[in-house]
Amino acid sequence: ASLTLPLAIMTSDDTDVQTRELLRRNKNFGMTEGQVVIVKQDKVPALQDSEARLALADPYTLDTKPHGHGDVHHLLLRSGLTEKWLAAGRKWVFFMQDTNALVVNSVLPALAVSATQGYDMNSICIPRKAGEASGAITKLTSRSGDAIIINVEYNQLDPLLRATTYREGDTNEPSTGCSPFPGNANNIVMSLPSYHRVLQGVDQGVVEEFVNPKFKDSTRTAFTKPTRLECMMQDFPKLLAKEMGSTARVGFTSFEKWLSFSPAKNS
């Protein structure tokens, strides 16, 4: 039996025209008509300083930037794709970062783990050295006892650990030589029924925004370049917790780097 898998690509104003031309020029790389769908995110105004003044590209034009890959969730809902996939009998959605080609090696085993463990969300991970510039999968527990398994960005992990139960901060375990918090490769397997249910909730797939400016000096007032509010797709457990509560099953599957991790931006 043959199986045709749909592919959705998220673009922005910076990449949309080039992506469509690449697909046209290469005849969709052998994919059938309608198999590939492009959803385009909007750009947002950039901020020039800590007073949140809007940056200008020229005296009459706002400088804008893509809003981050967290937009993919709302775009899949708005485009009707998750509803269409459900109606076609699809059960899983795989989110892939296009800079990491090796991740295709881990798709099927990660899918098998999701199916056997009943995960609503399963993040593909790799071993991580302490201090490495990679987000980490953690289990955060509030004072009231509520827990969430979620990514923590590398620049936030060490101070978070030192402020809570890991007074030594982000350190390697002697037995493994790696951090106990696995590196998040940011490739995710989602259970489609749970995913679509959460997207239909009050937040409509819109994840929380954050800002991560680079400052010129220690006064932390002027930016080295304009920044923007952005969002990350790996923050989806927050929406899962809001819509499904403690019934949401979130996990991770760790693979060796040689098998599944070689992002282009490391070159």
PDB file of C-alpha atoms in Angstrom, residues 58-238:
ATOM      1  CA  ASP A  58      13.918  54.433   7.132  1.00  0.00           C
ATOM      2  CA  PRO A  59      12.251  57.700   8.236  1.00  0.00           C
ATOM      3  CA  TYR A  60       8.850  56.517   6.962  1.00  0.00           C
ATOM      4  CA  THR A  61       8.935  52.719   7.440  1.00  0.00           C
ATOM      5  CA  LEU A  62       8.823  50.565  10.561  1.00  0.00           C
ATOM      6  CA  ASP A  63      11.525  47.924  10.861  1.00  0.00           C
ATOM      7  CA  THR A  64       9.826  44.523  11.163  1.00  0.00           C
ATOM      8  CA  LYS A  65      10.994  40.984  11.943  1.00  0.00           C
ATOM      9  CA  PRO A  66       9.442  37.469  11.916  1.00  0.00           C
ATOM     10  CA  HIS A  67       7.537  36.655  15.104  1.00  0.00           C
ATOM     11  CA  GLY A  68       9.228  33.298  15.826  1.00  0.00           C
ATOM     12  CA  HIS A  69       8.372  29.688  15.028  1.00  0.00           C
ATOM     13  CA  GLY A  70       5.729  29.579  17.785  1.00  0.00           C
ATOM     14  CA  ASP A  71       3.339  31.085  15.213  1.00  0.00           C
ATOM     15  CA  VAL A  72       3.118  27.682  13.509  1.00  0.00           C
ATOM     16  CA  HIS A  73       0.455  26.450  15.950  1.00  0.00           C
ATOM     17  CA  HIS A  74      -2.022  29.252  15.331  1.00  0.00           C
ATOM     18  CA  LEU A  75      -1.324  29.166  11.582  1.00  0.00           C
ATOM     19  CA  LEU A  76      -2.105  25.431  11.344  1.00  0.00           C
ATOM     20  CA  LEU A  77      -5.422  26.074  13.080  1.00  0.00           C
ATOM     21  CA  ARG A  78      -6.252  29.191  11.041  1.00  0.00           C
ATOM     22  CA  SER A  79      -5.468  27.437   7.760  1.00  0.00           C
ATOM     23  CA  GLY A  80      -7.794  24.540   8.643  1.00  0.00           C
ATOM     24  CA  LEU A  81      -5.004  22.008   8.142  1.00  0.00           C
ATOM     25  CA  THR A  82      -5.323  20.205  11.475  1.00  0.00           C
ATOM     26  CA  GLU A  83      -9.062  19.748  10.906  1.00  0.00           C
ATOM     27  CA  LYS A  84      -8.376  18.497   7.380  1.00  0.00           C
ATOM     28  CA  TRP A  85      -5.719  16.053   8.576  1.00  0.00           C
ATOM     29  CA  LEU A  86      -8.008  14.697  11.296  1.00  0.00           C
ATOM     30  CA  ALA A  87     -10.803  14.156   8.788  1.00  0.00           C
ATOM     31  CA  ALA A  88      -8.339  12.209   6.612  1.00  0.00           C
ATOM     32  CA  GLY A  89      -7.578   9.841   9.493  1.00  0.00           C
ATOM     33  CA  ARG A  90      -4.186  11.256  10.445  1.00  0.00           C
ATOM     34  CA  LYS A  91      -3.079  10.584  14.024  1.00  0.00           C
ATOM     35  CA  TRP A  92       0.289  12.336  14.411  1.00  0.00           C
ATOM     36  CA  VAL A  93       2.031  15.549  13.381  1.00  0.00           C
ATOM     37  CA  PHE A  94       5.815  15.872  13.232  1.00  0.00           C
ATOM     38  CA  PHE A  95       7.442  19.326  13.555  1.00  0.00           C
ATOM     39  CA  MET A  96      10.881  19.578  11.952  1.00  0.00           C
ATOM     40  CA  GLN A  97      13.395  22.402  11.974  1.00  0.00           C
ATOM     41  CA  ASP A  98      14.654  22.768   8.418  1.00  0.00           C
ATOM     42  CA  THR A  99      18.241  23.480   9.474  1.00  0.00           C
ATOM     43  CA  ASN A 100      18.746  19.945  10.846  1.00  0.00           C
ATOM     44  CA  ALA A 101      18.531  17.341   8.079  1.00  0.00           C
ATOM     45  CA  LEU A 102      19.726  14.426  10.239  1.00  0.00           C
ATOM     46  CA  VAL A 103      16.555  14.551  12.325  1.00  0.00           C
ATOM     47  CA  VAL A 104      14.719  12.462   9.728  1.00  0.00           C
ATOM     48  CA  ASN A 105      16.579   9.455  11.171  1.00  0.00           C
ATOM     49  CA  SER A 106      14.727   9.844  14.461  1.00  0.00           C
ATOM     50  CA  VAL A 107      11.191  10.402  13.155  1.00  0.00           C
ATOM     51  CA  LEU A 108      10.010   6.784  13.139  1.00  0.00           C
ATOM     52  CA  PRO A 109      11.547   5.715  16.480  1.00  0.00           C
ATOM     53  CA  ALA A 110      10.215   8.887  18.154  1.00  0.00           C
ATOM     54  CA  LEU A 111       6.793   8.168  16.675  1.00  0.00           C
ATOM     55  CA  ALA A 112       6.949   4.622  18.084  1.00  0.00           C
ATOM     56  CA  VAL A 113       7.793   5.987  21.539  1.00  0.00           C
ATOM     57  CA  SER A 114       4.875   8.433  21.348  1.00  0.00           C
ATOM     58  CA  ALA A 115       2.484   5.649  20.365  1.00  0.00           C
ATOM     59  CA  THR A 116       3.613   3.176  23.029  1.00  0.00           C
ATOM     60  CA  GLN A 117       3.784   5.785  25.816  1.00  0.00           C
ATOM     61  CA  GLY A 118       0.611   7.616  24.814  1.00  0.00           C
ATOM     62  CA  TYR A 119       2.381  10.986  24.619  1.00  0.00           C
ATOM     63  CA  ASP A 120       0.445  14.057  23.565  1.00  0.00           C
ATOM     64  CA  MET A 121       3.772  15.795  22.928  1.00  0.00           C
ATOM     65  CA  ASN A 122       7.180  14.168  22.537  1.00  0.00           C
ATOM     66  CA  SER A 123      10.348  16.261  22.084  1.00  0.00           C
ATOM     67  CA  ILE A 124      13.372  14.807  20.314  1.00  0.00           C
ATOM     68  CA  CYS A 125      16.476  15.406  22.414  1.00  0.00           C
ATOM     69  CA  ILE A 126      20.232  14.831  22.310  1.00  0.00           C
ATOM     70  CA  PRO A 127      22.848  14.574  25.096  1.00  0.00           C
ATOM     71  CA  ARG A 128      23.861  18.024  26.281  1.00  0.00           C
ATOM     72  CA  LYS A 129      26.986  19.320  27.977  1.00  0.00           C
ATOM     73  CA  ALA A 130      26.499  21.807  30.807  1.00  0.00           C
ATOM     74  CA  GLY A 131      26.666  25.353  29.509  1.00  0.00           C
ATOM     75  CA  GLU A 132      26.075  24.270  25.917  1.00  0.00           C
ATOM     76  CA  ALA A 133      24.036  26.759  23.870  1.00  0.00           C
ATOM     77  CA  SER A 134      21.032  24.490  23.591  1.00  0.00           C
ATOM     78  CA  GLY A 135      17.649  24.613  25.279  1.00  0.00           C
ATOM     79  CA  ALA A 136      17.088  21.886  27.867  1.00  0.00           C
ATOM     80  CA  ILE A 137      14.069  19.758  28.696  1.00  0.00           C
ATOM     81  CA  THR A 138      13.184  20.113  32.379  1.00  0.00           C
ATOM     82  CA  LYS A 139      10.421  19.248  34.800  1.00  0.00           C
ATOM     83  CA  LEU A 140       9.345  22.394  36.651  1.00  0.00           C
ATOM     84  CA  THR A 141       7.274  22.039  39.811  1.00  0.00           C
ATOM     85  CA  SER A 142       5.470  24.971  41.433  1.00  0.00           C
ATOM     86  CA  ARG A 143       5.148  25.528  45.179  1.00  0.00           C
ATOM     87  CA  SER A 144       1.581  24.229  44.935  1.00  0.00           C
ATOM     88  CA  GLY A 145       2.826  20.968  43.419  1.00  0.00           C
ATOM     89  CA  ASP A 146       1.754  21.558  39.810  1.00  0.00           C
ATOM     90  CA  ALA A 147       4.360  20.228  37.388  1.00  0.00           C
ATOM     91  CA  ILE A 148       5.130  20.815  33.731  1.00  0.00           C
ATOM     92  CA  ILE A 149       7.723  19.234  31.416  1.00  0.00           C
ATOM     93  CA  ILE A 150       9.001  22.001  29.176  1.00  0.00           C
ATOM     94  CA  ASN A 151      12.003  23.520  27.436  1.00  0.00           C
ATOM     95  CA  VAL A 152      14.124  26.077  29.317  1.00  0.00           C
ATOM     96  CA  GLU A 153      16.457  28.168  27.177  1.00  0.00           C
ATOM     97  CA  TYR A 154      20.178  27.775  27.879  1.00  0.00           C
ATOM     98  CA  ASN A 155      20.642  31.395  28.980  1.00  0.00           C
ATOM     99  CA  GLN A 156      17.928  30.938  31.631  1.00  0.00           C
ATOM    100  CA  LEU A 157      18.747  27.412  32.823  1.00  0.00           C
ATOM    101  CA  ASP A 158      21.739  28.066  35.080  1.00  0.00           C
ATOM    102  CA  PRO A 159      20.224  30.990  37.045  1.00  0.00           C
ATOM    103  CA  LEU A 160      16.948  29.082  37.344  1.00  0.00           C
ATOM    104  CA  LEU A 161      18.730  26.050  38.798  1.00  0.00           C
ATOM    105  CA  ARG A 162      20.790  28.132  41.223  1.00  0.00           C
ATOM    106  CA  ALA A 163      17.646  29.886  42.444  1.00  0.00           C
ATOM    107  CA  THR A 164      15.836  26.608  43.154  1.00  0.00           C
ATOM    108  CA  THR A 165      17.076  23.135  44.099  1.00  0.00           C
ATOM    109  CA  TYR A 166      20.288  22.812  42.015  1.00  0.00           C
ATOM    110  CA  ARG A 167      22.531  25.231  43.909  1.00  0.00           C
ATOM    111  CA  GLU A 168      25.541  24.209  41.796  1.00  0.00           C
ATOM    112  CA  GLY A 169      23.724  25.314  38.653  1.00  0.00           C
ATOM    113  CA  ASP A 170      24.042  23.741  35.226  1.00  0.00           C
ATOM    114  CA  THR A 171      26.723  21.063  35.742  1.00  0.00           C
ATOM    115  CA  ASN A 172      27.600  17.700  34.215  1.00  0.00           C
ATOM    116  CA  GLU A 173      26.934  14.417  35.986  1.00  0.00           C
ATOM    117  CA  PRO A 174      30.206  12.564  36.712  1.00  0.00           C
ATOM    118  CA  SER A 175      28.743   9.239  35.557  1.00  0.00           C
ATOM    119  CA  THR A 176      27.844  10.482  32.070  1.00  0.00           C
ATOM    120  CA  GLY A 177      29.887  13.642  31.551  1.00  0.00           C
ATOM    121  CA  CYS A 178      26.658  15.337  30.422  1.00  0.00           C
ATOM    122  CA  SER A 179      23.998  17.538  31.959  1.00  0.00           C
ATOM    123  CA  PRO A 180      21.058  15.671  33.530  1.00  0.00           C
ATOM    124  CA  PHE A 181      18.851  17.964  31.432  1.00  0.00           C
ATOM    125  CA  PRO A 182      18.847  16.697  27.814  1.00  0.00           C
ATOM    126  CA  GLY A 183      19.345  19.124  24.944  1.00  0.00           C
ATOM    127  CA  ASN A 184      16.192  20.051  23.063  1.00  0.00           C
ATOM    128  CA  ALA A 185      16.651  19.535  19.309  1.00  0.00           C
ATOM    129  CA  ASN A 186      13.282  21.252  18.851  1.00  0.00           C
ATOM    130  CA  ASN A 187      11.735  18.544  16.702  1.00  0.00           C
ATOM    131  CA  ILE A 188       8.401  17.429  18.098  1.00  0.00           C
ATOM    132  CA  VAL A 189       5.888  14.613  17.644  1.00  0.00           C
ATOM    133  CA  MET A 190       2.328  15.664  18.501  1.00  0.00           C
ATOM    134  CA  SER A 191      -0.751  13.497  18.899  1.00  0.00           C
ATOM    135  CA  LEU A 192      -3.049  15.111  16.329  1.00  0.00           C
ATOM    136  CA  PRO A 193      -6.368  14.629  18.236  1.00  0.00           C
ATOM    137  CA  SER A 194      -4.921  16.235  21.384  1.00  0.00           C
ATOM    138  CA  TYR A 195      -3.134  18.912  19.377  1.00  0.00           C
ATOM    139  CA  HIS A 196      -6.257  19.951  17.464  1.00  0.00           C
ATOM    140  CA  ARG A 197      -8.311  19.943  20.672  1.00  0.00           C
ATOM    141  CA  VAL A 198      -5.856  22.326  22.358  1.00  0.00           C
ATOM    142  CA  LEU A 199      -5.700  24.590  19.292  1.00  0.00           C
ATOM    143  CA  GLN A 200      -9.463  25.016  19.521  1.00  0.00           C
ATOM    144  CA  GLY A 201      -9.134  26.231  23.113  1.00  0.00           C
ATOM    145  CA  VAL A 202      -9.280  29.790  24.341  1.00  0.00           C
ATOM    146  CA  ASP A 203      -5.740  30.650  23.168  1.00  0.00           C
ATOM    147  CA  GLN A 204      -6.254  29.378  19.596  1.00  0.00           C
ATOM    148  CA  GLY A 205      -2.679  28.053  19.530  1.00  0.00           C
ATOM    149  CA  VAL A 206      -1.113  31.418  20.406  1.00  0.00           C
ATOM    150  CA  VAL A 207       1.853  30.800  22.732  1.00  0.00           C
ATOM    151  CA  GLU A 208       3.334  33.340  25.136  1.00  0.00           C
ATOM    152  CA  GLU A 209       5.736  35.941  23.785  1.00  0.00           C
ATOM    153  CA  PHE A 210       9.116  36.938  25.178  1.00  0.00           C
ATOM    154  CA  VAL A 211      11.878  39.374  24.293  1.00  0.00           C
ATOM    155  CA  ASN A 212      15.596  38.558  24.215  1.00  0.00           C
ATOM    156  CA  PRO A 213      17.573  41.708  23.361  1.00  0.00           C
ATOM    157  CA  LYS A 214      21.355  41.941  23.029  1.00  0.00           C
ATOM    158  CA  PHE A 215      22.583  44.973  24.974  1.00  0.00           C
ATOM    159  CA  LYS A 216      25.448  47.250  23.914  1.00  0.00           C
ATOM    160  CA  ASP A 217      26.880  47.611  27.410  1.00  0.00           C
ATOM    161  CA  SER A 218      26.326  46.972  31.122  1.00  0.00           C
ATOM    162  CA  THR A 219      23.761  49.782  31.412  1.00  0.00           C
ATOM    163  CA  ARG A 220      21.335  47.407  29.626  1.00  0.00           C
ATOM    164  CA  THR A 221      19.441  50.227  27.960  1.00  0.00           C
ATOM    165  CA  ALA A 222      20.615  50.369  24.328  1.00  0.00           C
ATOM    166  CA  PHE A 223      20.407  47.332  22.028  1.00  0.00           C
ATOM    167  CA  THR A 224      23.167  46.255  19.635  1.00  0.00           C
ATOM    168  CA  LYS A 225      20.423  45.921  17.020  1.00  0.00           C
ATOM    169  CA  PRO A 226      16.610  46.148  17.031  1.00  0.00           C
ATOM    170  CA  THR A 227      14.854  43.205  18.678  1.00  0.00           C
ATOM    171  CA  ARG A 228      11.280  41.926  18.619  1.00  0.00           C
ATOM    172  CA  LEU A 229       8.665  40.112  20.612  1.00  0.00           C
ATOM    173  CA  GLU A 230       8.908  36.465  19.593  1.00  0.00           C
ATOM    174  CA  CYS A 231       7.422  33.101  20.462  1.00  0.00           C
ATOM    175  CA  MET A 232       8.676  29.512  20.449  1.00  0.00           C
ATOM    176  CA  MET A 233       6.801  26.406  19.332  1.00  0.00           C
ATOM    177  CA  GLN A 234       8.359  24.340  22.156  1.00  0.00           C
ATOM    178  CA  ASP A 235       6.347  26.365  24.700  1.00  0.00           C
ATOM    179  CA  PHE A 236       3.236  24.409  23.661  1.00  0.00           C
ATOM    180  CA  PRO A 237       3.129  22.438  26.981  1.00  0.00           C
ATOM    181  CA  LYS A 238       1.748  25.611  28.578  1.00  0.00           C
TER     182      LYS A 238
END
